[in-house]
Structures are given as C-alpha cells and as structure tokens.
Amino acid sequence: MEQGWDPEVKKFFLRIINTVSWGLLWLMACATAGLYFQLAYERGIYTIIFYVLMAITFFLLLRYFFKIWKNDLK
C-alpha cells in the first residue's frame, strides 16, 4: 500500500470506481442489445421483452448500488 493512503479513503474510491464501472457496463450492454440487435425498435414481443428486462436489471443494479453504499456508512 502506498504511503499516506488512509484505508477508509481507499474503500471509498473503490466504491466509486465499482459504481461507475457497473453502471457503464449496464448502459453499454443495453445500448448494444437495443441498437446492434435492433431490439429497441418496434418489432413486436421482442421489444417488450427487451424493455421489461432492461427495467428489471436497472432495478437490480440500483438495489446493488444502495447495498454497496449503505453497508460502509454504518
């Protein structure tokens, strides 16, 4: 470990990096599935399934973020 780094600061930065990286990964996966595979366009039942799964995974991602940030604040 580097000189002068507080362990609490290191944990805080790791939470920030973890939050940003998982958020960007989710966003890129949704954009790729929606644009490249053309699931975001109106194509019937597949579009509905895509948006429902996108909403569910977004809810799970937010729940994960709240869990990460809530645990270390106690």
CSV table of N, CA and C in Angstrom, one decimal:
chain,number,residue,atom,x,y,z
A,1,MET,N,0.8,-1.2,0.0
A,1,MET,CA,0.0,0.0,0.0
A,1,MET,C,0.9,1.2,0.0
A,2,GLU,N,0.5,2.3,-0.7
A,2,GLU,CA,1.2,3.5,-0.8
A,2,GLU,C,1.3,4.2,0.5
A,3,GLN,N,2.3,5.0,0.6
A,3,GLN,CA,2.5,5.8,1.8
A,3,GLN,C,1.4,6.9,1.8
A,4,GLY,N,0.8,7.2,3.0
A,4,GLY,CA,-0.1,8.2,3.2
A,4,GLY,C,-1.6,7.9,2.8
A,5,TRP,N,-1.9,6.7,2.3
A,5,TRP,CA,-3.3,6.4,2.0
A,5,TRP,C,-4.0,5.9,3.2
A,6,ASP,N,-5.1,6.5,3.5
A,6,ASP,CA,-6.0,6.0,4.6
A,6,ASP,C,-6.8,4.9,4.1
A,7,PRO,N,-7.0,3.8,4.8
A,7,PRO,CA,-7.8,2.7,4.4
A,7,PRO,C,-9.2,3.0,4.1
A,8,GLU,N,-9.8,4.0,4.8
A,8,GLU,CA,-11.1,4.4,4.5
A,8,GLU,C,-11.3,5.1,3.2
A,9,VAL,N,-10.3,5.9,2.9
A,9,VAL,CA,-10.3,6.6,1.6
A,9,VAL,C,-10.2,5.6,0.4
A,10,LYS,N,-9.3,4.6,0.6
A,10,LYS,CA,-9.2,3.5,-0.4
A,10,LYS,C,-10.5,2.8,-0.6
A,11,LYS,N,-11.2,2.5,0.5
A,11,LYS,CA,-12.6,1.8,0.3
A,11,LYS,C,-13.6,2.7,-0.4
A,12,PHE,N,-13.5,4.0,-0.1
A,12,PHE,CA,-14.4,5.0,-0.7
A,12,PHE,C,-14.2,5.1,-2.2
A,13,PHE,N,-12.9,5.2,-2.6
A,13,PHE,CA,-12.6,5.2,-4.0
A,13,PHE,C,-13.0,4.0,-4.7
A,14,LEU,N,-12.8,2.8,-4.1
A,14,LEU,CA,-13.2,1.5,-4.7
A,14,LEU,C,-14.7,1.5,-4.9
A,15,ARG,N,-15.4,2.0,-3.9
A,15,ARG,CA,-16.9,2.0,-4.1
A,15,ARG,C,-17.3,2.9,-5.3
A,16,ILE,N,-16.6,4.1,-5.4
A,16,ILE,CA,-16.9,5.0,-6.5
A,16,ILE,C,-16.6,4.3,-7.9
A,17,ILE,N,-15.4,3.7,-8.0
A,17,ILE,CA,-15.0,3.0,-9.2
A,17,ILE,C,-15.9,1.8,-9.5
A,18,ASN,N,-16.3,1.1,-8.5
A,18,ASN,CA,-17.2,0.0,-8.7
A,18,ASN,C,-18.6,0.5,-9.2
A,19,THR,N,-19.1,1.5,-8.6
A,19,THR,CA,-20.4,2.1,-9.0
A,19,THR,C,-20.3,2.5,-10.5
A,20,VAL,N,-19.3,3.3,-10.8
A,20,VAL,CA,-19.2,3.8,-12.2
A,20,VAL,C,-19.0,2.7,-13.2
A,21,SER,N,-18.2,1.8,-12.9
A,21,SER,CA,-17.9,0.7,-13.9
A,21,SER,C,-19.1,-0.2,-14.1
A,22,TRP,N,-19.8,-0.6,-13.0
A,22,TRP,CA,-21.0,-1.4,-13.2
A,22,TRP,C,-22.1,-0.6,-14.0
A,23,GLY,N,-22.3,0.7,-13.7
A,23,GLY,CA,-23.2,1.5,-14.4
A,23,GLY,C,-22.9,1.6,-15.8
A,24,LEU,N,-21.7,1.8,-16.2
A,24,LEU,CA,-21.3,1.9,-17.6
A,24,LEU,C,-21.5,0.6,-18.3
A,25,LEU,N,-21.1,-0.5,-17.6
A,25,LEU,CA,-21.3,-1.8,-18.2
A,25,LEU,C,-22.7,-2.1,-18.5
A,26,TRP,N,-23.6,-1.8,-17.6
A,26,TRP,CA,-25.1,-2.0,-17.8
A,26,TRP,C,-25.5,-1.1,-19.0
A,27,LEU,N,-25.1,0.1,-19.0
A,27,LEU,CA,-25.5,1.0,-20.1
A,27,LEU,C,-25.0,0.6,-21.5
A,28,MET,N,-23.8,0.1,-21.6
A,28,MET,CA,-23.3,-0.4,-22.8
A,28,MET,C,-24.0,-1.7,-23.3
A,29,ALA,N,-24.3,-2.5,-22.3
A,29,ALA,CA,-25.0,-3.8,-22.7
A,29,ALA,C,-26.4,-3.5,-23.2
A,30,CYS,N,-27.1,-2.6,-22.6
A,30,CYS,CA,-28.4,-2.2,-23.0
A,30,CYS,C,-28.4,-1.5,-24.4
A,31,ALA,N,-27.4,-0.6,-24.6
A,31,ALA,CA,-27.3,0.1,-25.9
A,31,ALA,C,-26.9,-0.9,-27.0
A,32,THR,N,-26.0,-1.8,-26.7
A,32,THR,CA,-25.6,-2.8,-27.7
A,32,THR,C,-26.8,-3.7,-28.0
A,33,ALA,N,-27.5,-4.2,-27.1
A,33,ALA,CA,-28.6,-5.1,-27.3
A,33,ALA,C,-29.7,-4.3,-28.1
A,34,GLY,N,-30.0,-3.1,-27.7
A,34,GLY,CA,-31.0,-2.3,-28.3
A,34,GLY,C,-30.7,-1.8,-29.7
A,35,LEU,N,-29.5,-1.4,-29.9
A,35,LEU,CA,-29.2,-0.8,-31.3
A,35,LEU,C,-28.6,-1.9,-32.2
A,36,TYR,N,-27.6,-2.6,-31.8
A,36,TYR,CA,-27.0,-3.6,-32.7
A,36,TYR,C,-27.9,-4.7,-33.1
A,37,PHE,N,-28.6,-5.3,-32.1
A,37,PHE,CA,-29.6,-6.4,-32.3
A,37,PHE,C,-31.0,-5.8,-32.7
A,38,GLN,N,-31.1,-4.5,-32.7
A,38,GLN,CA,-32.4,-3.8,-33.1
A,38,GLN,C,-33.6,-4.2,-32.2
A,39,LEU,N,-33.3,-4.4,-30.9
A,39,LEU,CA,-34.4,-4.7,-30.0
A,39,LEU,C,-35.1,-3.5,-29.5
A,40,ALA,N,-34.5,-2.3,-29.7
A,40,ALA,CA,-35.1,-1.1,-29.2
A,40,ALA,C,-36.2,-0.6,-30.1
A,41,TYR,N,-36.1,-1.1,-31.3
A,41,TYR,CA,-37.1,-0.6,-32.3
A,41,TYR,C,-38.4,-1.4,-32.2
A,42,GLU,N,-39.4,-0.9,-32.7
A,42,GLU,CA,-40.7,-1.6,-32.6
A,42,GLU,C,-40.7,-2.8,-33.4
A,43,ARG,N,-40.6,-4.0,-32.8
A,43,ARG,CA,-40.6,-5.3,-33.5
A,43,ARG,C,-41.5,-6.3,-32.9
A,44,GLY,N,-42.4,-5.9,-32.1
A,44,GLY,CA,-43.4,-6.8,-31.5
A,44,GLY,C,-43.0,-7.2,-30.1
A,45,ILE,N,-43.2,-8.5,-29.8
A,45,ILE,CA,-43.0,-9.0,-28.5
A,45,ILE,C,-41.5,-8.9,-28.0
A,46,TYR,N,-40.6,-9.0,-28.9
A,46,TYR,CA,-39.2,-8.9,-28.5
A,46,TYR,C,-38.8,-7.5,-28.0
A,47,THR,N,-39.4,-6.5,-28.5
A,47,THR,CA,-39.2,-5.1,-28.0
A,47,THR,C,-39.7,-5.0,-26.5
A,48,ILE,N,-40.9,-5.6,-26.3
A,48,ILE,CA,-41.5,-5.5,-25.0
A,48,ILE,C,-40.6,-6.3,-24.0
A,49,ILE,N,-40.2,-7.5,-24.4
A,49,ILE,CA,-39.3,-8.3,-23.5
A,49,ILE,C,-38.0,-7.6,-23.2
A,50,PHE,N,-37.4,-6.9,-24.2
A,50,PHE,CA,-36.2,-6.2,-24.1
A,50,PHE,C,-36.4,-5.0,-23.0
A,51,TYR,N,-37.4,-4.2,-23.2
A,51,TYR,CA,-37.6,-3.1,-22.2
A,51,TYR,C,-38.0,-3.6,-20.8
A,52,VAL,N,-38.7,-4.7,-20.7
A,52,VAL,CA,-39.0,-5.2,-19.4
A,52,VAL,C,-37.7,-5.7,-18.7
A,53,LEU,N,-36.9,-6.5,-19.5
A,53,LEU,CA,-35.6,-7.0,-18.9
A,53,LEU,C,-34.7,-5.8,-18.6
A,54,MET,N,-34.7,-4.8,-19.4
A,54,MET,CA,-33.9,-3.6,-19.1
A,54,MET,C,-34.4,-2.9,-17.8
A,55,ALA,N,-35.6,-2.8,-17.6
A,55,ALA,CA,-36.2,-2.2,-16.4
A,55,ALA,C,-35.8,-3.0,-15.1
A,56,ILE,N,-36.0,-4.4,-15.3
A,56,ILE,CA,-35.7,-5.3,-14.2
A,56,ILE,C,-34.2,-5.2,-13.8
A,57,THR,N,-33.3,-5.3,-14.8
A,57,THR,CA,-31.9,-5.2,-14.5
A,57,THR,C,-31.5,-3.9,-13.9
A,58,PHE,N,-32.1,-2.8,-14.4
A,58,PHE,CA,-31.8,-1.5,-13.8
A,58,PHE,C,-32.2,-1.4,-12.3
A,59,PHE,N,-33.4,-2.0,-12.0
A,59,PHE,CA,-33.8,-2.0,-10.6
A,59,PHE,C,-32.8,-2.8,-9.8
A,60,LEU,N,-32.4,-4.0,-10.3
A,60,LEU,CA,-31.4,-4.8,-9.6
A,60,LEU,C,-30.1,-4.1,-9.4
A,61,LEU,N,-29.7,-3.3,-10.5
A,61,LEU,CA,-28.4,-2.6,-10.4
A,61,LEU,C,-28.5,-1.5,-9.3
A,62,LEU,N,-29.7,-0.8,-9.3
A,62,LEU,CA,-29.8,0.3,-8.2
A,62,LEU,C,-29.9,-0.3,-6.8
A,63,ARG,N,-30.5,-1.5,-6.7
A,63,ARG,CA,-30.5,-2.2,-5.4
A,63,ARG,C,-29.1,-2.6,-5.0
A,64,TYR,N,-28.3,-3.0,-5.9
A,64,TYR,CA,-26.9,-3.3,-5.6
A,64,TYR,C,-26.1,-2.1,-5.2
A,65,PHE,N,-26.4,-1.0,-5.9
A,65,PHE,CA,-25.7,0.3,-5.6
A,65,PHE,C,-26.1,0.7,-4.1
A,66,PHE,N,-27.3,0.7,-3.8
A,66,PHE,CA,-27.8,1.1,-2.5
A,66,PHE,C,-27.2,0.1,-1.4
A,67,LYS,N,-27.0,-1.1,-1.7
A,67,LYS,CA,-26.4,-2.1,-0.8
A,67,LYS,C,-25.0,-1.8,-0.6
A,68,ILE,N,-24.2,-1.5,-1.6
A,68,ILE,CA,-22.8,-1.1,-1.5
A,68,ILE,C,-22.6,0.1,-0.7
A,69,TRP,N,-23.4,1.2,-1.0
A,69,TRP,CA,-23.2,2.4,-0.3
A,69,TRP,C,-23.8,2.5,1.1
A,70,LYS,N,-24.7,1.6,1.4
A,70,LYS,CA,-25.3,1.6,2.7
A,70,LYS,C,-24.4,0.8,3.7
A,71,ASN,N,-23.8,-0.2,3.3
A,71,ASN,CA,-23.0,-1.1,4.2
A,71,ASN,C,-21.9,-0.3,4.9
A,72,ASP,N,-21.1,0.5,4.1
A,72,ASP,CA,-20.0,1.1,4.7
A,72,ASP,C,-20.3,2.4,5.4
A,73,LEU,N,-21.5,2.9,5.4
A,73,LEU,CA,-21.9,4.2,6.0
A,73,LEU,C,-22.3,4.0,7.5
A,74,LYS,N,-22.4,2.7,7.9
A,74,LYS,CA,-22.8,2.5,9.3
A,74,LYS,C,-21.7,2.8,10.3
